[in-house]
């Protein structure tokens, strides 16, 4: 019987530089993307089976300094942040009561250069905060349920998504410098009160703009392999 060779393969695999999808035997430093990044847990960030979406484990954060940092070179991260890219993750808030950062790429401890994907303390909406401006979403992030959050940068356009639905978009001419720049999950480097409390599962970063309009959510863990067209027997 002929089967599509693209079955269970990722058409965007070549652009993936984060694939934080944890099996039962994985450690928190495991990156399954082609970039093979090195992740380092800060404070009490750890893998957990307390709440999971599709993968066997997710990362638990307590909101007080917990973070996971990518050790990729600063210049590489600046290039990723300044060009087309997409970040996406499944998030589960224990209690959604504060500004809570899902993802940041910035110059460490500096408010001059940053891109933050966060939940707003005032509205509960998904926002993207940039040193050159901000874009506010229109969809609240609930507590105690898995929610898919994502943003895309395409040129100077930024697009916010909650559960695959475009909440807002805007244009900001954002340029990130190269000094001590890195990607961080679950923490705001220059505002420690904006840490995340809950679980983040299956986080991915792509060096391309995957979406600028509504998209269909995955119904299973993403395939961790390259798309190949054609058929096989």
PDB file of C-alpha atoms in Angstrom:
ATOM      1  CA  UNK A   1       0.000   0.000   0.000  1.00  0.00           C
ATOM      2  CA  UNK A   2       1.430   3.378  -1.003  1.00  0.00           C
ATOM      3  CA  UNK A   3       1.724   5.930   1.807  1.00  0.00           C
ATOM      4  CA  UNK A   4       2.621   9.603   1.667  1.00  0.00           C
ATOM      5  CA  UNK A   5       6.265  10.026   2.702  1.00  0.00           C
ATOM      6  CA  UNK A   6       5.312  13.373   4.247  1.00  0.00           C
ATOM      7  CA  UNK A   7       3.136  11.574   6.814  1.00  0.00           C
ATOM      8  CA  UNK A   8       4.212  12.533  10.351  1.00  0.00           C
ATOM      9  CA  UNK A   9       6.930  14.832   9.059  1.00  0.00           C
ATOM     10  CA  UNK A  10       7.405  18.537   9.696  1.00  0.00           C
ATOM     11  CA  UNK A  11       7.480  20.775   6.584  1.00  0.00           C
ATOM     12  CA  UNK A  12       9.169  23.522   8.645  1.00  0.00           C
ATOM     13  CA  UNK A  13      11.824  21.323  10.212  1.00  0.00           C
ATOM     14  CA  UNK A  14      14.808  22.992   8.509  1.00  0.00           C
ATOM     15  CA  UNK A  15      13.940  26.330  10.150  1.00  0.00           C
ATOM     16  CA  UNK A  16      13.505  24.879  13.643  1.00  0.00           C
ATOM     17  CA  UNK A  17      16.188  25.938  16.158  1.00  0.00           C
ATOM     18  CA  UNK A  18      14.282  25.013  19.325  1.00  0.00           C
ATOM     19  CA  UNK A  19      12.347  21.788  19.795  1.00  0.00           C
ATOM     20  CA  UNK A  20      11.649  21.499  23.518  1.00  0.00           C
ATOM     21  CA  UNK A  21       9.610  18.315  23.343  1.00  0.00           C
ATOM     22  CA  UNK A  22      10.475  16.005  26.215  1.00  0.00           C
ATOM     23  CA  UNK A  23      10.144  12.254  26.313  1.00  0.00           C
ATOM     24  CA  UNK A  24      10.092  10.279  29.547  1.00  0.00           C
ATOM     25  CA  UNK A  25      13.867   9.740  29.538  1.00  0.00           C
ATOM     26  CA  UNK A  26      14.941  13.234  28.388  1.00  0.00           C
ATOM     27  CA  UNK A  27      16.772  15.853  30.461  1.00  0.00           C
ATOM     28  CA  UNK A  28      15.867  19.551  30.491  1.00  0.00           C
ATOM     29  CA  UNK A  29      18.976  20.339  28.416  1.00  0.00           C
ATOM     30  CA  UNK A  30      17.732  18.269  25.479  1.00  0.00           C
ATOM     31  CA  UNK A  31      17.046  20.152  22.243  1.00  0.00           C
ATOM     32  CA  UNK A  32      15.646  17.951  19.503  1.00  0.00           C
ATOM     33  CA  UNK A  33      15.902  20.558  16.744  1.00  0.00           C
ATOM     34  CA  UNK A  34      18.546  20.467  13.983  1.00  0.00           C
ATOM     35  CA  UNK A  35      20.355  23.299  15.835  1.00  0.00           C
ATOM     36  CA  UNK A  36      21.034  21.046  18.860  1.00  0.00           C
ATOM     37  CA  UNK A  37      20.968  23.992  21.262  1.00  0.00           C
ATOM     38  CA  UNK A  38      22.191  23.682  24.841  1.00  0.00           C
ATOM     39  CA  UNK A  39      19.545  24.585  27.415  1.00  0.00           C
ATOM     40  CA  UNK A  40      20.369  25.428  31.029  1.00  0.00           C
ATOM     41  CA  UNK A  41      17.798  25.479  33.826  1.00  0.00           C
ATOM     42  CA  UNK A  42      17.902  28.368  36.307  1.00  0.00           C
ATOM     43  CA  UNK A  43      16.678  28.300  39.918  1.00  0.00           C
ATOM     44  CA  UNK A  44      14.042  25.537  40.306  1.00  0.00           C
ATOM     45  CA  UNK A  45      12.947  25.076  36.678  1.00  0.00           C
ATOM     46  CA  UNK A  46      12.632  21.333  36.084  1.00  0.00           C
ATOM     47  CA  UNK A  47      10.890  18.697  34.027  1.00  0.00           C
ATOM     48  CA  UNK A  48       7.611  17.421  35.424  1.00  0.00           C
ATOM     49  CA  UNK A  49       4.756  15.038  34.671  1.00  0.00           C
ATOM     50  CA  UNK A  50       2.371  17.064  36.851  1.00  0.00           C
ATOM     51  CA  UNK A  51       0.698  18.588  33.791  1.00  0.00           C
ATOM     52  CA  UNK A  52       1.474  17.605  30.211  1.00  0.00           C
ATOM     53  CA  UNK A  53      -0.077  18.313  26.833  1.00  0.00           C
ATOM     54  CA  UNK A  54       1.212  15.797  24.258  1.00  0.00           C
ATOM     55  CA  UNK A  55       4.789  15.014  25.298  1.00  0.00           C
ATOM     56  CA  UNK A  56       5.637  12.878  28.328  1.00  0.00           C
ATOM     57  CA  UNK A  57       7.066  15.807  30.325  1.00  0.00           C
ATOM     58  CA  UNK A  58       6.744  19.585  30.476  1.00  0.00           C
ATOM     59  CA  UNK A  59       8.784  22.258  32.268  1.00  0.00           C
ATOM     60  CA  UNK A  60       7.496  23.506  35.622  1.00  0.00           C
ATOM     61  CA  UNK A  61       8.221  27.090  36.771  1.00  0.00           C
ATOM     62  CA  UNK A  62       7.405  28.600  40.178  1.00  0.00           C
ATOM     63  CA  UNK A  63       7.565  32.267  39.111  1.00  0.00           C
ATOM     64  CA  UNK A  64      10.487  33.209  41.364  1.00  0.00           C
ATOM     65  CA  UNK A  65      13.569  33.159  39.183  1.00  0.00           C
ATOM     66  CA  UNK A  66      12.905  29.910  37.318  1.00  0.00           C
ATOM     67  CA  UNK A  67      14.009  30.004  33.698  1.00  0.00           C
ATOM     68  CA  UNK A  68      15.508  27.976  30.876  1.00  0.00           C
ATOM     69  CA  UNK A  69      18.226  29.704  28.853  1.00  0.00           C
ATOM     70  CA  UNK A  70      19.668  28.849  25.447  1.00  0.00           C
ATOM     71  CA  UNK A  71      23.451  29.140  25.354  1.00  0.00           C
ATOM     72  CA  UNK A  72      23.645  29.870  21.617  1.00  0.00           C
ATOM     73  CA  UNK A  73      25.987  32.761  20.719  1.00  0.00           C
ATOM     74  CA  UNK A  74      24.668  36.290  21.240  1.00  0.00           C
ATOM     75  CA  UNK A  75      25.175  37.318  17.624  1.00  0.00           C
ATOM     76  CA  UNK A  76      23.166  34.313  16.462  1.00  0.00           C
ATOM     77  CA  UNK A  77      20.271  35.179  18.729  1.00  0.00           C
ATOM     78  CA  UNK A  78      20.334  38.823  17.645  1.00  0.00           C
ATOM     79  CA  UNK A  79      20.130  37.695  14.012  1.00  0.00           C
ATOM     80  CA  UNK A  80      17.216  35.396  14.809  1.00  0.00           C
ATOM     81  CA  UNK A  81      15.335  38.155  16.671  1.00  0.00           C
ATOM     82  CA  UNK A  82      15.921  40.796  13.991  1.00  0.00           C
ATOM     83  CA  UNK A  83      14.713  38.633  11.111  1.00  0.00           C
ATOM     84  CA  UNK A  84      11.602  36.613  10.354  1.00  0.00           C
ATOM     85  CA  UNK A  85      10.833  34.111  13.091  1.00  0.00           C
ATOM     86  CA  UNK A  86       8.109  32.326  15.038  1.00  0.00           C
ATOM     87  CA  UNK A  87       7.862  31.249  18.664  1.00  0.00           C
ATOM     88  CA  UNK A  88       5.149  28.874  19.842  1.00  0.00           C
ATOM     89  CA  UNK A  89       4.436  26.871  22.982  1.00  0.00           C
ATOM     90  CA  UNK A  90       1.703  25.242  25.035  1.00  0.00           C
ATOM     91  CA  UNK A  91       1.303  26.994  28.426  1.00  0.00           C
ATOM     92  CA  UNK A  92      -0.574  26.051  31.597  1.00  0.00           C
ATOM     93  CA  UNK A  93      -0.881  28.676  34.349  1.00  0.00           C
ATOM     94  CA  UNK A  94      -1.292  27.497  37.902  1.00  0.00           C
ATOM     95  CA  UNK A  95      -2.729  30.906  38.777  1.00  0.00           C
ATOM     96  CA  UNK A  96      -2.773  33.649  36.132  1.00  0.00           C
ATOM     97  CA  UNK A  97      -2.468  36.775  38.259  1.00  0.00           C
ATOM     98  CA  UNK A  98       0.553  38.723  37.040  1.00  0.00           C
ATOM     99  CA  UNK A  99       2.575  39.811  34.046  1.00  0.00           C
ATOM    100  CA  UNK A 100       4.114  36.470  33.198  1.00  0.00           C
ATOM    101  CA  UNK A 101       6.767  36.031  30.539  1.00  0.00           C
ATOM    102  CA  UNK A 102       6.636  33.015  28.260  1.00  0.00           C
ATOM    103  CA  UNK A 103       9.574  33.913  26.043  1.00  0.00           C
ATOM    104  CA  UNK A 104      12.184  36.637  25.868  1.00  0.00           C
ATOM    105  CA  UNK A 105      15.106  37.488  23.657  1.00  0.00           C
ATOM    106  CA  UNK A 106      16.999  40.535  24.831  1.00  0.00           C
ATOM    107  CA  UNK A 107      20.207  42.180  25.911  1.00  0.00           C
ATOM    108  CA  UNK A 108      20.537  40.852  29.445  1.00  0.00           C
ATOM    109  CA  UNK A 109      19.358  43.219  32.229  1.00  0.00           C
ATOM    110  CA  UNK A 110      18.800  46.024  29.734  1.00  0.00           C
ATOM    111  CA  UNK A 111      15.451  47.597  28.931  1.00  0.00           C
ATOM    112  CA  UNK A 112      16.918  48.995  25.706  1.00  0.00           C
ATOM    113  CA  UNK A 113      16.593  45.925  23.494  1.00  0.00           C
ATOM    114  CA  UNK A 114      14.039  43.194  23.958  1.00  0.00           C
ATOM    115  CA  UNK A 115      11.181  41.139  22.600  1.00  0.00           C
ATOM    116  CA  UNK A 116       8.854  39.641  25.214  1.00  0.00           C
ATOM    117  CA  UNK A 117       5.849  37.367  24.797  1.00  0.00           C
ATOM    118  CA  UNK A 118       3.801  37.707  27.966  1.00  0.00           C
ATOM    119  CA  UNK A 119       0.421  37.682  29.664  1.00  0.00           C
ATOM    120  CA  UNK A 120      -0.709  41.167  30.738  1.00  0.00           C
ATOM    121  CA  UNK A 121      -1.459  41.668  34.451  1.00  0.00           C
ATOM    122  CA  UNK A 122      -4.137  44.269  33.667  1.00  0.00           C
ATOM    123  CA  UNK A 123      -6.107  42.521  30.903  1.00  0.00           C
ATOM    124  CA  UNK A 124      -5.030  38.890  31.049  1.00  0.00           C
ATOM    125  CA  UNK A 125      -4.395  39.150  27.290  1.00  0.00           C
ATOM    126  CA  UNK A 126      -1.434  37.790  25.366  1.00  0.00           C
ATOM    127  CA  UNK A 127       0.873  40.717  24.566  1.00  0.00           C
ATOM    128  CA  UNK A 128       4.161  41.245  22.829  1.00  0.00           C
ATOM    129  CA  UNK A 129       6.320  43.893  24.445  1.00  0.00           C
ATOM    130  CA  UNK A 130       9.138  45.440  22.424  1.00  0.00           C
ATOM    131  CA  UNK A 131      11.639  48.142  23.257  1.00  0.00           C
ATOM    132  CA  UNK A 132      10.339  50.011  20.182  1.00  0.00           C
ATOM    133  CA  UNK A 133       6.662  49.650  21.084  1.00  0.00           C
ATOM    134  CA  UNK A 134       4.064  47.099  22.144  1.00  0.00           C
ATOM    135  CA  UNK A 135       1.240  45.108  20.597  1.00  0.00           C
ATOM    136  CA  UNK A 136      -1.688  44.118  22.788  1.00  0.00           C
ATOM    137  CA  UNK A 137      -3.771  41.079  22.054  1.00  0.00           C
ATOM    138  CA  UNK A 138      -7.511  40.597  22.485  1.00  0.00           C
ATOM    139  CA  UNK A 139      -7.728  37.123  23.970  1.00  0.00           C
ATOM    140  CA  UNK A 140      -7.349  36.305  27.660  1.00  0.00           C
ATOM    141  CA  UNK A 141      -5.074  33.467  28.767  1.00  0.00           C
ATOM    142  CA  UNK A 142      -6.969  31.331  31.305  1.00  0.00           C
ATOM    143  CA  UNK A 143      -5.579  29.538  34.336  1.00  0.00           C
ATOM    144  CA  UNK A 144      -5.481  25.765  34.809  1.00  0.00           C
ATOM    145  CA  UNK A 145      -5.951  24.833  31.164  1.00  0.00           C
ATOM    146  CA  UNK A 146      -3.509  24.215  28.312  1.00  0.00           C
ATOM    147  CA  UNK A 147      -3.408  27.141  25.874  1.00  0.00           C
ATOM    148  CA  UNK A 148      -1.349  27.479  22.699  1.00  0.00           C
ATOM    149  CA  UNK A 149       0.449  30.831  22.417  1.00  0.00           C
ATOM    150  CA  UNK A 150       2.509  32.041  19.477  1.00  0.00           C
ATOM    151  CA  UNK A 151       3.889  35.069  17.752  1.00  0.00           C
ATOM    152  CA  UNK A 152       5.409  35.608  14.344  1.00  0.00           C
ATOM    153  CA  UNK A 153       7.718  38.334  13.111  1.00  0.00           C
ATOM    154  CA  UNK A 154       7.610  39.028   9.377  1.00  0.00           C
ATOM    155  CA  UNK A 155       9.735  42.017   8.430  1.00  0.00           C
ATOM    156  CA  UNK A 156       8.676  44.663  10.959  1.00  0.00           C
ATOM    157  CA  UNK A 157       5.237  43.091  11.348  1.00  0.00           C
ATOM    158  CA  UNK A 158       4.380  41.157  14.528  1.00  0.00           C
ATOM    159  CA  UNK A 159       1.405  38.782  14.775  1.00  0.00           C
ATOM    160  CA  UNK A 160      -0.081  37.402  18.018  1.00  0.00           C
ATOM    161  CA  UNK A 161      -1.974  34.115  18.260  1.00  0.00           C
ATOM    162  CA  UNK A 162      -3.926  32.322  20.992  1.00  0.00           C
ATOM    163  CA  UNK A 163      -5.071  28.790  20.185  1.00  0.00           C
ATOM    164  CA  UNK A 164      -4.342  29.395  16.503  1.00  0.00           C
ATOM    165  CA  UNK A 165      -6.468  32.555  16.241  1.00  0.00           C
ATOM    166  CA  UNK A 166      -4.883  35.878  15.257  1.00  0.00           C
ATOM    167  CA  UNK A 167      -5.593  38.275  18.127  1.00  0.00           C
ATOM    168  CA  UNK A 168      -3.774  41.334  16.851  1.00  0.00           C
ATOM    169  CA  UNK A 169      -0.881  42.496  14.713  1.00  0.00           C
ATOM    170  CA  UNK A 170       1.190  45.612  14.334  1.00  0.00           C
ATOM    171  CA  UNK A 171       4.369  47.101  12.923  1.00  0.00           C
ATOM    172  CA  UNK A 172       7.401  47.920  15.082  1.00  0.00           C
ATOM    173  CA  UNK A 173      10.910  48.604  13.780  1.00  0.00           C
ATOM    174  CA  UNK A 174      12.677  46.514  16.423  1.00  0.00           C
ATOM    175  CA  UNK A 175      16.429  45.923  16.407  1.00  0.00           C
ATOM    176  CA  UNK A 176      18.077  43.727  19.028  1.00  0.00           C
ATOM    177  CA  UNK A 177      21.752  44.274  19.804  1.00  0.00           C
ATOM    178  CA  UNK A 178      24.351  41.547  20.179  1.00  0.00           C
ATOM    179  CA  UNK A 179      25.554  42.151  23.732  1.00  0.00           C
ATOM    180  CA  UNK A 180      24.792  39.102  25.943  1.00  0.00           C
ATOM    181  CA  UNK A 181      21.741  38.319  23.844  1.00  0.00           C
ATOM    182  CA  UNK A 182      20.019  34.973  24.275  1.00  0.00           C
ATOM    183  CA  UNK A 183      16.681  33.200  24.235  1.00  0.00           C
ATOM    184  CA  UNK A 184      14.974  32.629  27.586  1.00  0.00           C
ATOM    185  CA  UNK A 185      11.892  30.596  28.471  1.00  0.00           C
ATOM    186  CA  UNK A 186       9.685  31.514  31.427  1.00  0.00           C
ATOM    187  CA  UNK A 187      11.492  34.603  32.713  1.00  0.00           C
ATOM    188  CA  UNK A 188      12.050  38.328  32.133  1.00  0.00           C
ATOM    189  CA  UNK A 189      15.749  39.103  32.572  1.00  0.00           C
ATOM    190  CA  UNK A 190      15.358  42.736  33.639  1.00  0.00           C
ATOM    191  CA  UNK A 191      12.026  42.491  35.505  1.00  0.00           C
ATOM    192  CA  UNK A 192      12.216  39.510  37.832  1.00  0.00           C
ATOM    193  CA  UNK A 193       8.641  40.065  39.023  1.00  0.00           C
ATOM    194  CA  UNK A 194       7.390  38.920  35.632  1.00  0.00           C
ATOM    195  CA  UNK A 195       8.391  35.289  35.960  1.00  0.00           C
ATOM    196  CA  UNK A 196       6.030  32.533  34.860  1.00  0.00           C
ATOM    197  CA  UNK A 197       4.214  30.238  37.320  1.00  0.00           C
ATOM    198  CA  UNK A 198       2.962  27.007  35.794  1.00  0.00           C
ATOM    199  CA  UNK A 199       3.980  24.640  33.016  1.00  0.00           C
ATOM    200  CA  UNK A 200       5.359  25.211  29.531  1.00  0.00           C
ATOM    201  CA  UNK A 201       5.238  22.274  27.177  1.00  0.00           C
ATOM    202  CA  UNK A 202       6.556  21.721  23.688  1.00  0.00           C
ATOM    203  CA  UNK A 203       8.133  25.084  22.922  1.00  0.00           C
ATOM    204  CA  UNK A 204       9.534  25.713  19.448  1.00  0.00           C
ATOM    205  CA  UNK A 205      11.393  28.550  17.733  1.00  0.00           C
ATOM    206  CA  UNK A 206      11.605  28.817  13.935  1.00  0.00           C
ATOM    207  CA  UNK A 207      13.745  31.157  11.870  1.00  0.00           C
ATOM    208  CA  UNK A 208      10.870  31.856   9.492  1.00  0.00           C
ATOM    209  CA  UNK A 209       7.431  33.457   9.682  1.00  0.00           C
ATOM    210  CA  UNK A 210       5.101  30.470   9.899  1.00  0.00           C
ATOM    211  CA  UNK A 211       1.774  32.304  10.229  1.00  0.00           C
ATOM    212  CA  UNK A 212       0.221  35.695   9.572  1.00  0.00           C
ATOM    213  CA  UNK A 213      -3.392  34.492   9.795  1.00  0.00           C
ATOM    214  CA  UNK A 214      -5.365  31.848  11.687  1.00  0.00           C
ATOM    215  CA  UNK A 215      -3.925  28.342  11.652  1.00  0.00           C
ATOM    216  CA  UNK A 216      -4.998  24.863  12.739  1.00  0.00           C
ATOM    217  CA  UNK A 217      -3.669  23.701  16.092  1.00  0.00           C
ATOM    218  CA  UNK A 218      -1.750  20.422  16.290  1.00  0.00           C
ATOM    219  CA  UNK A 219      -3.610  17.471  17.763  1.00  0.00           C
ATOM    220  CA  UNK A 220      -0.502  15.510  18.711  1.00  0.00           C
ATOM    221  CA  UNK A 221       3.168  16.054  19.452  1.00  0.00           C
ATOM    222  CA  UNK A 222       4.953  17.490  16.440  1.00  0.00           C
ATOM    223  CA  UNK A 223       6.955  15.068  14.299  1.00  0.00           C
ATOM    224  CA  UNK A 224      10.641  15.614  14.939  1.00  0.00           C
ATOM    225  CA  UNK A 225      11.900  14.984  11.445  1.00  0.00           C
ATOM    226  CA  UNK A 226      12.191  16.605   8.053  1.00  0.00           C
ATOM    227  CA  UNK A 227       9.389  16.736   5.495  1.00  0.00           C
ATOM    228  CA  UNK A 228      10.044  14.556   2.427  1.00  0.00           C
ATOM    229  CA  UNK A 229       7.586  14.663  -0.442  1.00  0.00           C
ATOM    230  CA  UNK A 230       6.580  11.671  -2.525  1.00  0.00           C
ATOM    231  CA  UNK A 231       5.272   8.233  -1.710  1.00  0.00           C
ATOM    232  CA  UNK A 232       6.610   4.980  -0.361  1.00  0.00           C
ATOM    233  CA  UNK A 233       5.282   1.454  -0.317  1.00  0.00           C
TER     234      UNK A 233
END
